[in-house]
PDB file of C-alpha atoms and ligand atoms in Angstrom:
ATOM      1  CA  MET A   1      87.421   2.551-109.063  1.00 90.00           C
ATOM      2  CA  LYS A   2      85.825  -0.637-107.757  1.00 94.00           C
ATOM      3  CA  ARG A   3      84.964  -0.797-104.051  1.00 96.00           C
ATOM      4  CA  ILE A   4      85.115  -3.889-101.891  1.00 97.00           C
ATOM      5  CA  LEU A   5      83.946  -4.417 -98.346  1.00 98.00           C
ATOM      6  CA  VAL A   6      85.821  -6.862 -96.121  1.00 98.00           C
ATOM      7  CA  ALA A   7      83.617  -7.326 -93.049  1.00 98.00           C
ATOM      8  CA  TYR A   8      84.404  -9.591 -90.125  1.00 98.00           C
ATOM      9  CA  ALA A   9      83.122 -10.965 -86.844  1.00 98.00           C
ATOM     10  CA  THR A  10      85.524 -11.880 -84.052  1.00 97.00           C
ATOM     11  CA  MET A  11      85.573 -13.096 -80.470  1.00 94.00           C
ATOM     12  CA  ALA A  12      89.226 -12.668 -79.503  1.00 93.00           C
ATOM     13  CA  GLY A  13      90.676 -10.547 -82.332  1.00 95.00           C
ATOM     14  CA  SER A  14      92.521 -12.986 -84.603  1.00 97.00           C
ATOM     15  CA  THR A  15      89.960 -12.664 -87.421  1.00 98.00           C
ATOM     16  CA  ALA A  16      90.431  -8.886 -87.485  1.00 98.00           C
ATOM     17  CA  ASP A  17      94.126  -9.278 -88.432  1.00 98.00           C
ATOM     18  CA  VAL A  18      93.192 -11.764 -91.147  1.00 98.00           C
ATOM     19  CA  ALA A  19      90.535  -9.391 -92.521  1.00 98.00           C
ATOM     20  CA  ARG A  20      93.124  -6.580 -92.713  1.00 98.00           C
ATOM     21  CA  THR A  21      95.558  -8.866 -94.556  1.00 98.00           C
ATOM     22  CA  VAL A  22      92.848  -9.943 -97.004  1.00 98.00           C
ATOM     23  CA  GLY A  23      91.958  -6.272 -97.575  1.00 98.00           C
ATOM     24  CA  GLU A  24      95.608  -5.343 -98.127  1.00 98.00           C
ATOM     25  CA  GLU A  25      96.026  -8.091-100.714  1.00 97.00           C
ATOM     26  CA  ILE A  26      92.864  -7.132-102.625  1.00 97.00           C
ATOM     27  CA  SER A  27      93.861  -3.470-102.680  1.00 96.00           C
ATOM     28  CA  LYS A  28      97.066  -4.373-104.558  1.00 94.00           C
ATOM     29  CA  GLY A  29      94.850  -4.786-107.611  1.00 85.00           C
ATOM     30  CA  GLY A  30      93.951  -1.071-107.576  1.00 89.00           C
ATOM     31  CA  VAL A  31      90.664  -1.625-105.771  1.00 93.00           C
ATOM     32  CA  GLN A  32      89.372   0.526-102.930  1.00 96.00           C
ATOM     33  CA  VAL A  33      88.853  -1.664 -99.851  1.00 97.00           C
ATOM     34  CA  ASP A  34      86.999  -0.962 -96.599  1.00 98.00           C
ATOM     35  CA  VAL A  35      87.818  -3.367 -93.755  1.00 98.00           C
ATOM     36  CA  LEU A  36      85.182  -3.146 -91.030  1.00 98.00           C
ATOM     37  CA  PRO A  37      83.821  -5.157 -88.119  1.00 98.00           C
ATOM     38  CA  LEU A  38      80.295  -6.316 -88.995  1.00 98.00           C
ATOM     39  CA  THR A  39      78.904  -4.136 -86.223  1.00 97.00           C
ATOM     40  CA  GLN A  40      80.037  -1.038 -88.168  1.00 97.00           C
ATOM     41  CA  VAL A  41      78.533  -2.007 -91.527  1.00 97.00           C
ATOM     42  CA  LYS A  42      75.540   0.202 -92.223  1.00 93.00           C
ATOM     43  CA  ASP A  43      74.632  -1.050 -95.691  1.00 92.00           C
ATOM     44  CA  LEU A  44      76.143  -2.526 -98.817  1.00 97.00           C
ATOM     45  CA  LYS A  45      75.348   0.338-101.181  1.00 94.00           C
ATOM     46  CA  GLY A  46      78.257   1.431-103.357  1.00 95.00           C
ATOM     47  CA  TYR A  47      80.186  -1.838-103.101  1.00 97.00           C
ATOM     48  CA  ASP A  48      81.077  -4.034-106.071  1.00 97.00           C
ATOM     49  CA  GLY A  49      81.799  -7.106-103.945  1.00 97.00           C
ATOM     50  CA  VAL A  50      81.819  -8.256-100.338  1.00 98.00           C
ATOM     51  CA  VAL A  51      84.090 -10.560 -98.325  1.00 98.00           C
ATOM     52  CA  VAL A  52      82.736 -11.788 -94.979  1.00 98.00           C
ATOM     53  CA  GLY A  53      85.028 -13.486 -92.458  1.00 98.00           C
ATOM     54  CA  GLY A  54      84.440 -15.111 -89.117  1.00 98.00           C
ATOM     55  CA  PRO A  55      85.844 -17.770 -86.788  1.00 98.00           C
ATOM     56  CA  MET A  56      84.303 -21.113 -85.887  1.00 97.00           C
ATOM     57  CA  ILE A  57      82.853 -20.548 -82.427  1.00 94.00           C
ATOM     58  CA  MET A  58      80.666 -23.621 -81.805  1.00 89.00           C
ATOM     59  CA  GLY A  59      79.514 -23.228 -85.405  1.00 94.00           C
ATOM     60  CA  TRP A  60      80.462 -20.272 -87.581  1.00 97.00           C
ATOM     61  CA  HIS A  61      80.303 -17.014 -85.594  1.00 98.00           C
ATOM     62  CA  ARG A  62      76.611 -16.291 -85.056  1.00 97.00           C
ATOM     63  CA  ALA A  63      76.836 -12.605 -86.032  1.00 98.00           C
ATOM     64  CA  ALA A  64      78.504 -13.503 -89.351  1.00 98.00           C
ATOM     65  CA  ARG A  65      75.769 -16.031 -90.175  1.00 98.00           C
ATOM     66  CA  ARG A  66      73.112 -13.480 -89.259  1.00 98.00           C
ATOM     67  CA  PHE A  67      74.754 -10.893 -91.529  1.00 98.00           C
ATOM     68  CA  LEU A  68      74.722 -13.285 -94.483  1.00 98.00           C
ATOM     69  CA  ARG A  69      71.085 -14.185 -93.886  1.00 98.00           C
ATOM     70  CA  LYS A  70      70.050 -10.539 -93.589  1.00 97.00           C
ATOM     71  CA  ASN A  71      71.765  -9.624 -96.887  1.00 97.00           C
ATOM     72  CA  ARG A  72      71.005 -12.790 -98.864  1.00 96.00           C
ATOM     73  CA  LEU A  73      68.965 -10.874-101.465  1.00 96.00           C
ATOM     74  CA  ALA A  74      71.774  -8.362-102.031  1.00 96.00           C
ATOM     75  CA  PHE A  75      74.180 -11.272-102.621  1.00 97.00           C
ATOM     76  CA  GLN A  76      72.143 -12.350-105.628  1.00 95.00           C
ATOM     77  CA  ARG A  77      73.663  -9.412-107.527  1.00 94.00           C
ATOM     78  CA  LEU A  78      76.724  -8.596-105.400  1.00 97.00           C
ATOM     79  CA  PRO A  79      79.539 -11.183-105.522  1.00 97.00           C
ATOM     80  CA  LEU A  80      80.351 -12.603-102.096  1.00 98.00           C
ATOM     81  CA  ALA A  81      83.407 -14.463-100.795  1.00 98.00           C
ATOM     82  CA  VAL A  82      83.665 -15.942 -97.304  1.00 98.00           C
ATOM     83  CA  PHE A  83      86.542 -16.914 -95.040  1.00 98.00           C
ATOM     84  CA  VAL A  84      86.512 -19.059 -91.945  1.00 98.00           C
ATOM     85  CA  LEU A  85      89.103 -19.449 -89.176  1.00 98.00           C
ATOM     86  CA  ALA A  86      89.262 -22.754 -87.338  1.00 97.00           C
ATOM     87  CA  MET A  87      91.604 -24.699 -85.066  1.00 95.00           C
ATOM     88  CA  SER A  88      90.336 -28.158 -85.892  1.00 93.00           C
ATOM     89  CA  LEU A  89      89.481 -29.669 -89.268  1.00 96.00           C
ATOM     90  CA  THR A  90      89.146 -33.319 -90.200  1.00 95.00           C
ATOM     91  CA  GLN A  91      90.978 -34.328 -93.349  1.00 94.00           C
ATOM     92  CA  THR A  92      88.356 -35.555 -95.809  1.00 91.00           C
ATOM     93  CA  GLY A  93      89.771 -34.431 -99.162  1.00 90.00           C
ATOM     94  CA  GLU A  94      86.743 -32.194 -99.866  1.00 91.00           C
ATOM     95  CA  THR A  95      87.581 -29.298-102.231  1.00 92.00           C
ATOM     96  CA  SER A  96      84.093 -27.908-102.701  1.00 94.00           C
ATOM     97  CA  VAL A  97      80.885 -27.842-100.706  1.00 95.00           C
ATOM     98  CA  GLY A  98      77.479 -27.357-102.335  1.00 94.00           C
ATOM     99  CA  GLY A  99      79.194 -26.495-105.625  1.00 95.00           C
ATOM    100  CA  VAL A 100      81.266 -23.681-104.080  1.00 97.00           C
ATOM    101  CA  PRO A 101      85.061 -23.976-104.475  1.00 96.00           C
ATOM    102  CA  VAL A 102      86.805 -24.118-101.108  1.00 97.00           C
ATOM    103  CA  THR A 103      90.474 -23.302-100.484  1.00 98.00           C
ATOM    104  CA  VAL A 104      91.808 -24.949 -97.342  1.00 97.00           C
ATOM    105  CA  ASP A 105      95.066 -24.034 -95.617  1.00 97.00           C
ATOM    106  CA  GLU A 106      96.924 -27.300 -96.163  1.00 96.00           C
ATOM    107  CA  LYS A 107      98.469 -27.190 -92.692  1.00 95.00           C
ATOM    108  CA  LEU A 108      95.085 -27.291 -90.953  1.00 96.00           C
ATOM    109  CA  PRO A 109      93.388 -30.662 -91.648  1.00 96.00           C
ATOM    110  CA  LYS A 110      94.267 -33.680 -89.503  1.00 94.00           C
ATOM    111  CA  PRO A 111      93.608 -37.237 -90.685  1.00 95.00           C
ATOM    112  CA  PRO A 112      90.972 -39.140 -88.681  1.00 94.00           C
ATOM    113  CA  GLN A 113      92.256 -41.596 -86.073  1.00 92.00           C
ATOM    114  CA  LYS A 114      90.499 -44.519 -87.791  1.00 90.00           C
ATOM    115  CA  ALA A 115      89.928 -44.113 -91.529  1.00 78.00           C
ATOM    116  CA  GLY A 116      86.347 -44.993 -92.405  1.00 80.00           C
ATOM    117  CA  SER A 117      84.898 -44.478 -88.929  1.00 90.00           C
ATOM    118  CA  LEU A 118      84.924 -40.900 -87.742  1.00 92.00           C
ATOM    119  CA  SER A 119      84.427 -40.016 -84.086  1.00 92.00           C
ATOM    120  CA  PHE A 120      81.741 -37.500 -83.080  1.00 90.00           C
ATOM    121  CA  ARG A 121      84.352 -34.722 -82.919  1.00 90.00           C
ATOM    122  CA  GLU A 122      85.866 -35.663 -86.280  1.00 93.00           C
ATOM    123  CA  ARG A 123      82.423 -35.640 -87.926  1.00 93.00           C
ATOM    124  CA  TYR A 124      81.660 -32.257 -86.360  1.00 93.00           C
ATOM    125  CA  ALA A 125      84.963 -30.871 -87.719  1.00 94.00           C
ATOM    126  CA  ARG A 126      84.401 -31.910 -91.357  1.00 95.00           C
ATOM    127  CA  LEU A 127      84.524 -29.147 -93.955  1.00 97.00           C
ATOM    128  CA  SER A 128      80.960 -29.894 -95.052  1.00 96.00           C
ATOM    129  CA  SER A 129      79.545 -29.693 -91.534  1.00 96.00           C
ATOM    130  CA  TYR A 130      81.319 -26.357 -90.946  1.00 97.00           C
ATOM    131  CA  LEU A 131      80.230 -24.850 -94.266  1.00 98.00           C
ATOM    132  CA  LYS A 132      76.669 -26.078 -94.868  1.00 97.00           C
ATOM    133  CA  PRO A 133      75.130 -23.603 -92.379  1.00 97.00           C
ATOM    134  CA  ILE A 134      77.006 -20.800 -94.190  1.00 98.00           C
ATOM    135  CA  LEU A 135      75.617 -21.892 -97.535  1.00 98.00           C
ATOM    136  CA  SER A 136      72.103 -22.146 -96.179  1.00 97.00           C
ATOM    137  CA  ALA A 137      72.408 -18.581 -94.797  1.00 98.00           C
ATOM    138  CA  THR A 138      73.181 -17.156 -98.256  1.00 97.00           C
ATOM    139  CA  ARG A 139      70.677 -19.258-100.234  1.00 96.00           C
ATOM    140  CA  PRO A 140      69.577 -18.764-102.991  1.00 94.00           C
ATOM    141  CA  ALA A 141      72.838 -16.814-103.564  1.00 96.00           C
ATOM    142  CA  ARG A 142      76.145 -18.685-103.282  1.00 97.00           C
ATOM    143  CA  PRO A 143      79.606 -17.386-102.383  1.00 98.00           C
ATOM    144  CA  VAL A 144      82.034 -17.390-105.318  1.00 97.00           C
ATOM    145  CA  SER A 145      84.798 -18.743-103.084  1.00 98.00           C
ATOM    146  CA  ILE A 146      85.360 -19.860 -99.482  1.00 98.00           C
ATOM    147  CA  GLY A 147      88.738 -19.873 -97.725  1.00 98.00           C
ATOM    148  CA  VAL A 148      89.307 -21.931 -94.567  1.00 98.00           C
ATOM    149  CA  PHE A 149      92.412 -21.115 -92.528  1.00 98.00           C
ATOM    150  CA  GLY A 150      93.987 -21.894 -89.184  1.00 98.00           C
ATOM    151  CA  GLY A 151      93.252 -19.351 -86.448  1.00 97.00           C
ATOM    152  CA  ARG A 152      94.741 -18.425 -83.105  1.00 96.00           C
ATOM    153  CA  LEU A 153      93.619 -19.739 -79.756  1.00 94.00           C
ATOM    154  CA  GLU A 154      94.888 -18.183 -76.541  1.00 90.00           C
ATOM    155  CA  TYR A 155      93.189 -19.386 -73.402  1.00 88.00           C
ATOM    156  CA  GLY A 156      94.252 -16.268 -71.488  1.00 87.00           C
ATOM    157  CA  ARG A 157      91.972 -14.120 -73.689  1.00 83.00           C
ATOM    158  CA  LEU A 158      88.870 -16.250 -73.122  1.00 86.00           C
ATOM    159  CA  LYS A 159      86.100 -16.676 -70.579  1.00 89.00           C
ATOM    160  CA  TRP A 160      86.129 -19.977 -68.628  1.00 90.00           C
ATOM    161  CA  TRP A 161      83.261 -21.550 -70.612  1.00 89.00           C
ATOM    162  CA  ALA A 162      85.035 -20.809 -73.900  1.00 87.00           C
ATOM    163  CA  VAL A 163      88.225 -22.431 -72.582  1.00 88.00           C
ATOM    164  CA  LEU A 164      86.282 -25.546 -71.552  1.00 87.00           C
ATOM    165  CA  PHE A 165      84.597 -25.830 -74.963  1.00 85.00           C
ATOM    166  CA  ALA A 166      87.842 -25.369 -76.862  1.00 84.00           C
ATOM    167  CA  MET A 167      89.731 -27.845 -74.652  1.00 84.00           C
ATOM    168  CA  PHE A 168      87.181 -30.614 -74.392  1.00 82.00           C
ATOM    169  CA  VAL A 169      84.940 -30.373 -77.448  1.00 80.00           C
ATOM    170  CA  ILE A 170      87.206 -29.226 -80.259  1.00 80.00           C
ATOM    171  CA  GLN A 171      90.331 -30.486 -78.422  1.00 82.00           C
ATOM    172  CA  ALA A 172      92.479 -27.868 -80.106  1.00 82.00           C
ATOM    173  CA  PRO A 173      95.798 -27.038 -78.491  1.00 84.00           C
ATOM    174  CA  ALA A 174      96.273 -23.324 -77.881  1.00 89.00           C
ATOM    175  CA  GLY A 175      98.569 -21.491 -80.239  1.00 94.00           C
ATOM    176  CA  GLU A 176      99.019 -19.503 -83.434  1.00 97.00           C
ATOM    177  CA  ARG A 177      97.941 -21.390 -86.565  1.00 97.00           C
ATOM    178  CA  ARG A 178      97.375 -18.482 -88.936  1.00 98.00           C
ATOM    179  CA  ASN A 179      99.227 -19.224 -92.167  1.00 98.00           C
ATOM    180  CA  TRP A 180      99.748 -15.817 -93.739  1.00 98.00           C
ATOM    181  CA  GLU A 181     101.059 -17.252 -96.973  1.00 98.00           C
ATOM    182  CA  ALA A 182      97.902 -19.326 -97.487  1.00 98.00           C
ATOM    183  CA  ILE A 183      95.698 -16.356 -96.533  1.00 98.00           C
ATOM    184  CA  ARG A 184      97.480 -13.982 -98.913  1.00 98.00           C
ATOM    185  CA  SER A 185      97.442 -16.470-101.742  1.00 98.00           C
ATOM    186  CA  TRP A 186      93.652 -16.969-101.448  1.00 98.00           C
ATOM    187  CA  ALA A 187      93.075 -13.205-101.142  1.00 98.00           C
ATOM    188  CA  ALA A 188      95.207 -12.508-104.233  1.00 97.00           C
ATOM    189  CA  GLY A 189      92.719 -14.547-106.266  1.00 96.00           C
ATOM    190  CA  LEU A 190      89.693 -12.627-104.995  1.00 97.00           C
ATOM    191  CA  PRO A 191      89.651  -9.758-107.532  1.00 95.00           C
ATOM    192  CA  ALA A 192      89.180 -12.356-110.276  1.00 94.00           C
ATOM    193  CA  ALA A 193      86.749 -14.496-108.242  1.00 96.00           C
ATOM    194  CA  LEU A 194      84.681 -11.412-107.399  1.00 95.00           C
ATOM    195  CA  ARG A 195      84.761 -10.467-111.093  1.00 89.00           C
ATOM    196  CA  LEU A 196      86.331  -7.062-110.338  1.00 85.00           C
ATOM    197  CA  GLU A 197      88.426  -7.260-113.446  1.00 73.00           C
ATOM    198  CA  GLU A 198      85.353  -7.269-115.697  1.00 62.00           C
ATOM    199  CA  THR A 199      84.489  -3.838-117.018  1.00 50.00           C
ATOM    200  CA  LYS A 200      80.903  -2.827-116.517  1.00 48.00           C
ATOM    201  CA  VAL A 201      79.083  -1.914-119.743  1.00 46.00           C
ATOM    202  CA  GLU A 202      78.236   1.538-118.363  1.00 48.00           C
ATOM    203  CA  GLU A 203      81.946   2.211-117.722  1.00 47.00           C
ATOM    204  CA  LEU A 204      82.909   1.810-121.390  1.00 42.00           C
TER     205      LEU A 204
HETATM  206  C1  FMN B   1      84.338 -20.965 -77.566  1.00 55.93           C
HETATM  207  C2  FMN B   1      85.151 -21.346 -78.754  1.00 55.93           C
HETATM  208  C3  FMN B   1      84.635 -22.209 -79.674  1.00 55.93           C
HETATM  209  C4  FMN B   1      85.382 -22.611 -80.786  1.00 55.93           C
HETATM  210  N1  FMN B   1      84.843 -23.493 -81.653  1.00 55.93           N
HETATM  211  C5  FMN B   1      85.615 -23.963 -82.668  1.00 55.93           C
HETATM  212  C6  FMN B   1      85.109 -24.964 -83.520  1.00 55.93           C
HETATM  213  O1  FMN B   1      83.982 -25.403 -83.412  1.00 55.93           O
HETATM  214  N2  FMN B   1      85.932 -25.434 -84.495  1.00 55.93           N
HETATM  215  C7  FMN B   1      87.204 -24.949 -84.672  1.00 55.93           C
HETATM  216  O2  FMN B   1      87.900 -25.431 -85.543  1.00 55.93           O
HETATM  217  N3  FMN B   1      87.686 -23.958 -83.906  1.00 55.93           N
HETATM  218  C8  FMN B   1      86.928 -23.464 -82.909  1.00 55.93           C
HETATM  219  N4  FMN B   1      87.414 -22.487 -82.089  1.00 55.93           N
HETATM  220  C9  FMN B   1      88.716 -21.858 -82.408  1.00 55.93           C
HETATM  221  C10 FMN B   1      88.513 -20.481 -83.068  1.00 55.93           C
HETATM  222  O3  FMN B   1      87.831 -20.595 -84.300  1.00 55.93           O
HETATM  223  C11 FMN B   1      89.866 -19.800 -83.303  1.00 55.93           C
HETATM  224  O4  FMN B   1      90.514 -19.659 -82.062  1.00 55.93           O
HETATM  225  C12 FMN B   1      89.733 -18.458 -84.001  1.00 55.93           C
HETATM  226  O5  FMN B   1      91.000 -18.020 -84.458  1.00 55.93           O
HETATM  227  C13 FMN B   1      89.134 -17.406 -83.084  1.00 55.93           C
HETATM  228  O6  FMN B   1      88.959 -16.208 -83.810  1.00 55.93           O
HETATM  229  P1  FMN B   1      88.902 -14.784 -83.081  1.00 55.93           P
HETATM  230  O7  FMN B   1      90.256 -14.587 -82.390  1.00 55.93           O
HETATM  231  O8  FMN B   1      88.699 -13.813 -84.185  1.00 55.93           O
HETATM  232  O9  FMN B   1      87.764 -14.818 -82.128  1.00 55.93           O
HETATM  233  C14 FMN B   1      86.685 -22.076 -80.982  1.00 55.93           C
HETATM  234  C15 FMN B   1      87.209 -21.169 -80.060  1.00 55.93           C
HETATM  235  C16 FMN B   1      86.450 -20.801 -78.963  1.00 55.93           C
HETATM  236  C17 FMN B   1      87.027 -19.833 -77.998  1.00 55.93           C
END
């Protein structure tokens, strides 16, 4: 039986629920799935594919980026998919970044205030500016797929500096933006994207 690791970083817990949902969806295809916080991942031996998830926290969660960079050589032979939670995304119509197909929760992007002249915040919240640091962390390997979904922001769970950043820099209203349908639909496509349905020659 194929084995998949779904590993995640989180600040306030919402990414953990998404990771469990992604794991649940993948396991419907008869695949064994381990869902673990990145801090509990010892190594990648024995896995046939890896999914790494993390929220945007002033850039993609630092621990998730570090994990990708540390394992970039392994990802040259081990298929990798990535998911990102965010509360703010500028609508630009991008569907891939650096040649990697990107699935975006359609409820997340907001059109810029003035088409053709993006503000600093709108430029910061473009898909390409969120994802390029992720792609440079995995280089020369590339994820087979990236999913970008709405997250959850609850000021009561955060330290004061995090509240200030979220309110004034990303200007995201607090609330629940996780779209389970979009998350499940992306995750249902992962067994194929991670090539789990291909039979290894040695298994024949
Ligand atoms: C300090 C801080 C920084 C954030 N930075 C961004 C950001 O740059 N872009 C964005 O879209 N969302 C940003 N968010 C929203 C988070 O990505 C969102 O709330 C996510 O669901 C948090 O995941 P977690 O509950 O697993 O920590 C930020 C939230 C916090 C608290």
